[in-house]
């Protein structure tokens, strides 16, 4: 696990910079796992949690985490929330099943873009966005097409550093009941064991990859992390994990 050791050094250095972060989509599965990971690693002096509602945070979440409720349809009114924040994480997303086609595009494209624009205007140096395996602006499928278009639009904002993550199926016991997804995950478990980087991404791998990537210095202004890269940078191998 030498990757993990290297990351510990970077974490230590980054911590001393006293950066601030925000997370949009912090109430979701990935967002809440990221909150817990950040509470453990303590790499930021302050983390602003931006969402459409406030939630009860688990007891291990320290006072450096602050919730801010916003109206995503009028996000311009909340520009101040994004001001002076060094690192932005975007874990926003919905499904067509939950929100319909227009609702899906609104959240997975419009809200992501608006958050990114306000972040950039507020001085954000690193923007870390969750996309998906298969993202392709020319895809004929709404999901992968919207993700691809979102990626392209983010690139045009020209962050000093933009990291786009393309995980596969995120393996987590979802709080919200989505029976079809649970059944699919059940069948994915044996495949995940045999081919860990093929079609699954354990949630601990996902969020540790984001943390390790944030603290790793990079010359690239845009980086695309596919599922293999996510596994690699997480430093969590199947063996290390057990
Ligand atoms: P979740 O559905 O668990 O969480 C989504 C987040 O977005 C929540 O914080 C939710 O807030 C917020 N959100 C949804 N709709 C709205 C809305 N209308 N207004 C404001 N906020 C909203 O997502 P996941 O953690 O599963 O996924 C995160 C991202 O990763 C998504 O972009 C997804 O497409 C992508 N991804 C997911 C995979 C998976 O297997 N799950 C695989 C590959 C990529 P609230 O809690 O208030 O609803």
Tab-separated table of C-alpha atoms and ligand atoms in Angstrom:
chain	number	residue	atom	x	y	z
A	1	UNK	CA	0.000	0.000	0.000
A	2	UNK	CA	2.827	2.487	-0.826
A	3	UNK	CA	0.298	4.743	-2.599
A	4	UNK	CA	-1.449	5.146	0.734
A	5	UNK	CA	1.817	6.090	2.435
A	6	UNK	CA	2.641	8.672	-0.258
A	7	UNK	CA	-0.813	10.127	0.202
A	8	UNK	CA	-0.277	10.477	3.935
A	9	UNK	CA	2.664	12.817	3.200
A	10	UNK	CA	0.586	14.856	0.782
A	11	UNK	CA	-2.278	14.987	3.260
A	12	UNK	CA	0.058	16.330	5.921
A	13	UNK	CA	1.373	19.071	3.603
A	14	UNK	CA	-2.078	20.004	2.307
A	15	UNK	CA	-3.484	20.224	5.815
A	16	UNK	CA	-0.969	22.962	6.648
A	17	UNK	CA	-2.321	25.129	3.802
A	18	UNK	CA	-5.586	25.693	5.731
A	19	UNK	CA	-7.811	25.406	2.675
A	20	UNK	CA	-11.577	25.634	2.663
A	21	UNK	CA	-13.921	23.367	0.724
A	22	UNK	CA	-17.566	23.079	-0.233
A	23	UNK	CA	-19.624	20.062	-1.179
A	24	UNK	CA	-22.795	20.271	-3.234
A	25	UNK	CA	-24.825	17.061	-3.055
A	26	UNK	CA	-23.562	16.288	0.462
A	27	UNK	CA	-26.813	14.602	1.493
A	28	UNK	CA	-26.459	11.873	-1.145
A	29	UNK	CA	-24.674	8.552	-0.885
A	30	UNK	CA	-21.370	9.784	-2.291
A	31	UNK	CA	-21.605	13.218	-0.717
A	32	UNK	CA	-22.286	11.861	2.764
A	33	UNK	CA	-19.475	9.299	2.433
A	34	UNK	CA	-17.179	12.156	1.394
A	35	UNK	CA	-18.245	14.206	4.413
A	36	UNK	CA	-17.303	11.287	6.687
A	37	UNK	CA	-13.973	10.781	4.919
A	38	UNK	CA	-13.142	14.490	5.232
A	39	UNK	CA	-14.096	14.418	8.902
A	40	UNK	CA	-11.611	11.579	9.347
A	41	UNK	CA	-8.746	13.013	7.266
A	42	UNK	CA	-9.259	16.625	8.395
A	43	UNK	CA	-7.571	18.178	5.366
A	44	UNK	CA	-9.673	21.365	5.371
A	45	UNK	CA	-9.984	24.044	8.003
A	46	UNK	CA	-13.629	24.534	6.995
A	47	UNK	CA	-16.116	22.621	4.837
A	48	UNK	CA	-19.320	24.302	3.677
A	49	UNK	CA	-22.075	21.798	2.966
A	50	UNK	CA	-24.425	23.222	0.345
A	51	UNK	CA	-27.816	21.620	-0.192
A	52	UNK	CA	-31.506	22.190	-0.749
A	53	UNK	CA	-32.247	21.023	2.811
A	54	UNK	CA	-30.446	20.653	6.115
A	55	UNK	CA	-29.872	17.253	7.668
A	56	UNK	CA	-28.819	15.890	11.032
A	57	UNK	CA	-25.102	15.205	10.687
A	58	UNK	CA	-23.560	12.136	12.355
A	59	UNK	CA	-21.827	12.824	15.698
A	60	UNK	CA	-18.324	12.346	14.258
A	61	UNK	CA	-18.776	15.396	12.005
A	62	UNK	CA	-16.919	18.252	13.679
A	63	UNK	CA	-17.677	21.985	13.984
A	64	UNK	CA	-15.581	22.749	10.881
A	65	UNK	CA	-18.564	21.508	8.830
A	66	UNK	CA	-21.264	24.093	8.230
A	67	UNK	CA	-24.566	23.528	6.417
A	68	UNK	CA	-25.966	26.164	4.073
A	69	UNK	CA	-29.403	25.782	2.588
A	70	UNK	CA	-29.852	27.187	-0.925
A	71	UNK	CA	-32.434	27.301	-3.701
A	72	UNK	CA	-30.742	25.703	-6.697
A	73	UNK	CA	-33.221	27.359	-9.081
A	74	UNK	CA	-31.997	30.752	-7.877
A	75	UNK	CA	-28.412	29.947	-7.093
A	76	UNK	CA	-27.136	33.364	-8.209
A	77	UNK	CA	-28.694	34.763	-5.034
A	78	UNK	CA	-26.315	32.548	-3.047
A	79	UNK	CA	-23.052	33.587	-4.716
A	80	UNK	CA	-21.652	34.556	-1.318
A	81	UNK	CA	-21.861	30.952	-0.125
A	82	UNK	CA	-19.279	30.005	-2.767
A	83	UNK	CA	-16.963	32.965	-2.168
A	84	UNK	CA	-13.380	32.383	-1.068
A	85	UNK	CA	-13.599	28.592	-1.133
A	86	UNK	CA	-10.485	26.873	-2.455
A	87	UNK	CA	-11.808	23.430	-3.361
A	88	UNK	CA	-15.264	22.439	-4.609
A	89	UNK	CA	-16.736	18.947	-4.700
A	90	UNK	CA	-19.831	18.214	-6.730
A	91	UNK	CA	-21.749	15.028	-5.883
A	92	UNK	CA	-25.095	16.255	-7.229
A	93	UNK	CA	-27.272	13.951	-9.244
A	94	UNK	CA	-30.675	12.436	-9.726
A	95	UNK	CA	-32.228	9.844	-12.014
A	96	UNK	CA	-34.743	10.083	-14.802
A	97	UNK	CA	-36.946	7.716	-12.813
A	98	UNK	CA	-36.991	10.081	-9.858
A	99	UNK	CA	-37.137	13.443	-11.606
A	100	UNK	CA	-38.186	12.862	-15.234
A	101	UNK	CA	-36.054	13.792	-18.240
A	102	UNK	CA	-36.190	17.555	-17.732
A	103	UNK	CA	-35.618	17.194	-13.994
A	104	UNK	CA	-32.634	14.933	-14.561
A	105	UNK	CA	-30.985	17.387	-16.959
A	106	UNK	CA	-31.758	20.270	-14.598
A	107	UNK	CA	-29.909	18.636	-11.687
A	108	UNK	CA	-27.146	16.730	-13.482
A	109	UNK	CA	-26.318	19.539	-15.915
A	110	UNK	CA	-27.787	22.927	-14.948
A	111	UNK	CA	-27.240	22.748	-11.181
A	112	UNK	CA	-23.752	21.324	-11.593
A	113	UNK	CA	-22.822	24.049	-14.057
A	114	UNK	CA	-24.288	26.882	-12.019
A	115	UNK	CA	-22.476	25.647	-8.900
A	116	UNK	CA	-19.242	25.466	-10.879
A	117	UNK	CA	-19.656	28.964	-12.304
A	118	UNK	CA	-20.300	30.476	-8.885
A	119	UNK	CA	-17.371	28.522	-7.477
A	120	UNK	CA	-15.042	29.852	-10.179
A	121	UNK	CA	-16.296	33.405	-9.672
A	122	UNK	CA	-15.675	32.932	-5.945
A	123	UNK	CA	-12.040	31.961	-6.506
A	124	UNK	CA	-12.214	28.152	-6.487
A	125	UNK	CA	-8.846	26.628	-7.413
A	126	UNK	CA	-9.848	22.966	-7.676
A	127	UNK	CA	-13.223	21.647	-8.776
A	128	UNK	CA	-13.884	17.922	-8.347
A	129	UNK	CA	-16.952	16.634	-10.153
A	130	UNK	CA	-18.617	13.242	-10.195
A	131	UNK	CA	-19.471	12.109	-13.670
A	132	UNK	CA	-19.883	8.488	-14.720
A	133	UNK	CA	-18.295	5.614	-16.584
A	134	UNK	CA	-19.382	5.882	-20.216
A	135	UNK	CA	-19.901	9.673	-20.162
A	136	UNK	CA	-20.005	10.806	-23.770
A	137	UNK	CA	-21.469	14.035	-25.130
A	138	UNK	CA	-22.379	12.252	-28.365
A	139	UNK	CA	-24.051	9.280	-26.682
A	140	UNK	CA	-27.592	8.397	-27.655
A	141	UNK	CA	-28.442	7.607	-24.044
A	142	UNK	CA	-29.706	10.520	-21.967
A	143	UNK	CA	-27.653	9.609	-18.887
A	144	UNK	CA	-24.236	9.211	-20.516
A	145	UNK	CA	-24.905	12.087	-22.918
A	146	UNK	CA	-25.841	14.506	-20.116
A	147	UNK	CA	-22.763	13.476	-18.148
A	148	UNK	CA	-20.578	14.012	-21.240
A	149	UNK	CA	-22.111	17.416	-21.914
A	150	UNK	CA	-21.669	18.371	-18.278
A	151	UNK	CA	-17.962	17.468	-18.484
A	152	UNK	CA	-17.505	19.568	-21.638
A	153	UNK	CA	-19.257	22.559	-20.091
A	154	UNK	CA	-17.108	22.316	-16.961
A	155	UNK	CA	-13.934	22.376	-19.059
A	156	UNK	CA	-14.953	25.714	-20.589
A	157	UNK	CA	-15.074	27.317	-17.144
A	158	UNK	CA	-11.281	26.990	-16.982
A	159	UNK	CA	-10.634	26.161	-13.371
A	160	UNK	CA	-6.954	26.190	-12.387
A	161	UNK	CA	-7.611	22.474	-11.781
A	162	UNK	CA	-10.642	20.454	-12.816
A	163	UNK	CA	-10.906	16.783	-11.838
A	164	UNK	CA	-13.636	14.695	-13.373
A	165	UNK	CA	-14.340	11.265	-11.889
A	166	UNK	CA	-15.956	8.541	-13.919
A	167	UNK	CA	-16.845	5.782	-11.447
A	168	UNK	CA	-18.665	2.595	-12.352
A	169	UNK	CA	-21.562	1.326	-10.241
A	170	UNK	CA	-20.998	2.702	-6.753
A	171	UNK	CA	-21.174	-0.139	-4.261
A	172	UNK	CA	-22.951	1.055	-1.164
A	173	UNK	CA	-25.953	0.025	0.872
A	174	UNK	CA	-28.194	2.847	-0.217
A	175	UNK	CA	-30.321	4.453	2.513
A	176	UNK	CA	-33.092	5.284	0.115
A	177	UNK	CA	-34.960	2.212	-1.160
A	178	UNK	CA	-34.188	1.507	-4.812
A	179	UNK	CA	-35.029	-2.231	-5.070
A	180	UNK	CA	-33.848	-2.720	-8.666
A	181	UNK	CA	-30.503	-1.141	-7.854
A	182	UNK	CA	-30.109	-3.360	-4.758
A	183	UNK	CA	-30.797	-6.495	-6.794
A	184	UNK	CA	-28.320	-5.391	-9.465
A	185	UNK	CA	-25.680	-4.737	-6.802
A	186	UNK	CA	-26.269	-8.183	-5.286
A	187	UNK	CA	-25.392	-9.796	-8.612
A	188	UNK	CA	-22.440	-7.444	-9.099
A	189	UNK	CA	-20.705	-8.559	-5.898
A	190	UNK	CA	-19.061	-11.711	-7.356
A	191	UNK	CA	-17.956	-9.776	-10.459
A	192	UNK	CA	-16.571	-7.029	-8.221
A	193	UNK	CA	-14.523	-9.633	-6.354
A	194	UNK	CA	-13.078	-11.156	-9.523
A	195	UNK	CA	-12.620	-7.956	-11.561
A	196	UNK	CA	-12.519	-5.103	-9.032
A	197	UNK	CA	-11.974	-2.280	-11.509
A	198	UNK	CA	-14.336	-3.472	-14.255
A	199	UNK	CA	-17.831	-2.354	-13.441
A	200	UNK	CA	-17.913	-1.494	-9.766
A	201	UNK	CA	-16.498	1.192	-7.483
A	202	UNK	CA	-16.735	0.634	-3.722
A	203	UNK	CA	-17.761	3.850	-1.988
A	204	UNK	CA	-14.708	3.878	0.289
A	205	UNK	CA	-12.521	3.700	-2.828
A	206	UNK	CA	-14.470	6.551	-4.451
A	207	UNK	CA	-14.184	9.033	-1.609
A	208	UNK	CA	-10.609	8.143	-0.647
A	209	UNK	CA	-9.632	8.674	-4.298
A	210	UNK	CA	-11.143	12.165	-4.174
A	211	UNK	CA	-9.246	13.041	-0.997
A	212	UNK	CA	-5.933	11.634	-2.236
A	213	UNK	CA	-6.344	13.404	-5.545
A	214	UNK	CA	-7.101	16.782	-3.963
A	215	UNK	CA	-3.920	16.670	-1.907
A	216	UNK	CA	-1.704	15.370	-4.750
A	217	UNK	CA	-0.040	18.245	-6.585
A	218	UNK	CA	-0.871	18.220	-10.298
A	219	UNK	CA	0.287	20.222	-13.302
A	220	UNK	CA	-2.800	19.283	-15.290
A	221	UNK	CA	-5.618	21.785	-15.550
A	222	UNK	CA	-8.090	19.063	-16.540
A	223	UNK	CA	-7.860	15.470	-15.399
A	224	UNK	CA	-10.201	12.628	-16.156
A	225	UNK	CA	-10.135	9.737	-13.716
A	226	UNK	CA	-11.671	6.543	-15.020
A	227	UNK	CA	-12.570	3.659	-12.742
A	228	UNK	CA	-9.071	2.165	-12.858
A	229	UNK	CA	-7.484	5.484	-11.967
A	230	UNK	CA	-9.983	5.955	-9.138
A	231	UNK	CA	-9.044	2.559	-7.686
A	232	UNK	CA	-5.348	3.273	-8.112
A	233	UNK	CA	-5.288	6.698	-6.500
A	234	UNK	CA	-7.477	5.542	-3.604
A	235	UNK	CA	-4.563	3.356	-2.473
A	236	UNK	CA	-7.159	0.800	-1.410
A	237	UNK	CA	-6.518	-2.472	-3.156
A	238	UNK	CA	-8.753	-5.487	-2.746
A	239	UNK	CA	-6.034	-7.012	-0.548
A	240	UNK	CA	-5.458	-3.848	1.499
A	241	UNK	CA	-9.177	-3.578	1.961
A	242	UNK	CA	-9.617	-6.955	3.600
B	1	LIG	P1	-27.567	10.403	-4.632
B	1	LIG	O1	-28.845	10.252	-5.384
B	1	LIG	O2	-27.351	9.515	-3.470
B	1	LIG	O3	-27.395	11.934	-4.140
B	1	LIG	C1	-27.619	12.995	-4.994
B	1	LIG	C2	-27.411	14.337	-4.343
B	1	LIG	O4	-27.942	15.340	-5.231
B	1	LIG	C3	-28.148	14.517	-3.008
B	1	LIG	O5	-27.408	15.349	-2.164
B	1	LIG	C4	-29.438	15.215	-3.425
B	1	LIG	O6	-30.032	16.017	-2.439
B	1	LIG	C5	-28.930	16.104	-4.552
B	1	LIG	N1	-30.081	16.426	-5.413
B	1	LIG	C6	-30.808	15.573	-6.159
B	1	LIG	N2	-31.831	16.224	-6.747
B	1	LIG	C7	-31.731	17.520	-6.345
B	1	LIG	C8	-32.512	18.690	-6.612
B	1	LIG	N3	-33.578	18.671	-7.403
B	1	LIG	N4	-32.117	19.835	-6.040
B	1	LIG	C9	-31.022	19.875	-5.242
B	1	LIG	N5	-30.259	18.817	-4.946
B	1	LIG	C10	-30.620	17.646	-5.493
B	1	LIG	O7	-26.385	10.283	-5.696
B	1	LIG	P2	-25.109	9.290	-5.721
B	1	LIG	O8	-24.237	9.611	-4.557
B	1	LIG	O9	-25.556	7.905	-5.972
B	1	LIG	O10	-24.397	9.774	-7.062
B	1	LIG	C11	-23.656	10.970	-7.089
B	1	LIG	C12	-23.241	11.264	-8.527
B	1	LIG	O11	-22.483	10.164	-9.042
B	1	LIG	C13	-24.405	11.446	-9.481
B	1	LIG	O12	-24.082	12.465	-10.387
B	1	LIG	C14	-24.484	10.122	-10.209
B	1	LIG	O13	-25.029	10.264	-11.509
B	1	LIG	C15	-23.014	9.726	-10.268
B	1	LIG	N6	-22.813	8.301	-10.391
B	1	LIG	C16	-23.495	7.442	-9.566
B	1	LIG	C17	-23.324	6.066	-9.687
B	1	LIG	C18	-24.038	5.120	-8.759
B	1	LIG	O14	-23.837	3.891	-8.897
B	1	LIG	N7	-24.820	5.613	-7.817
B	1	LIG	C19	-22.427	5.501	-10.706
B	1	LIG	C20	-21.709	6.488	-11.490
B	1	LIG	C21	-21.926	7.836	-11.317
B	1	LIG	P3	-31.278	15.454	-1.549
B	1	LIG	O15	-30.634	14.537	-0.535
B	1	LIG	O16	-31.860	16.669	-0.967
B	1	LIG	O17	-32.189	14.713	-2.487
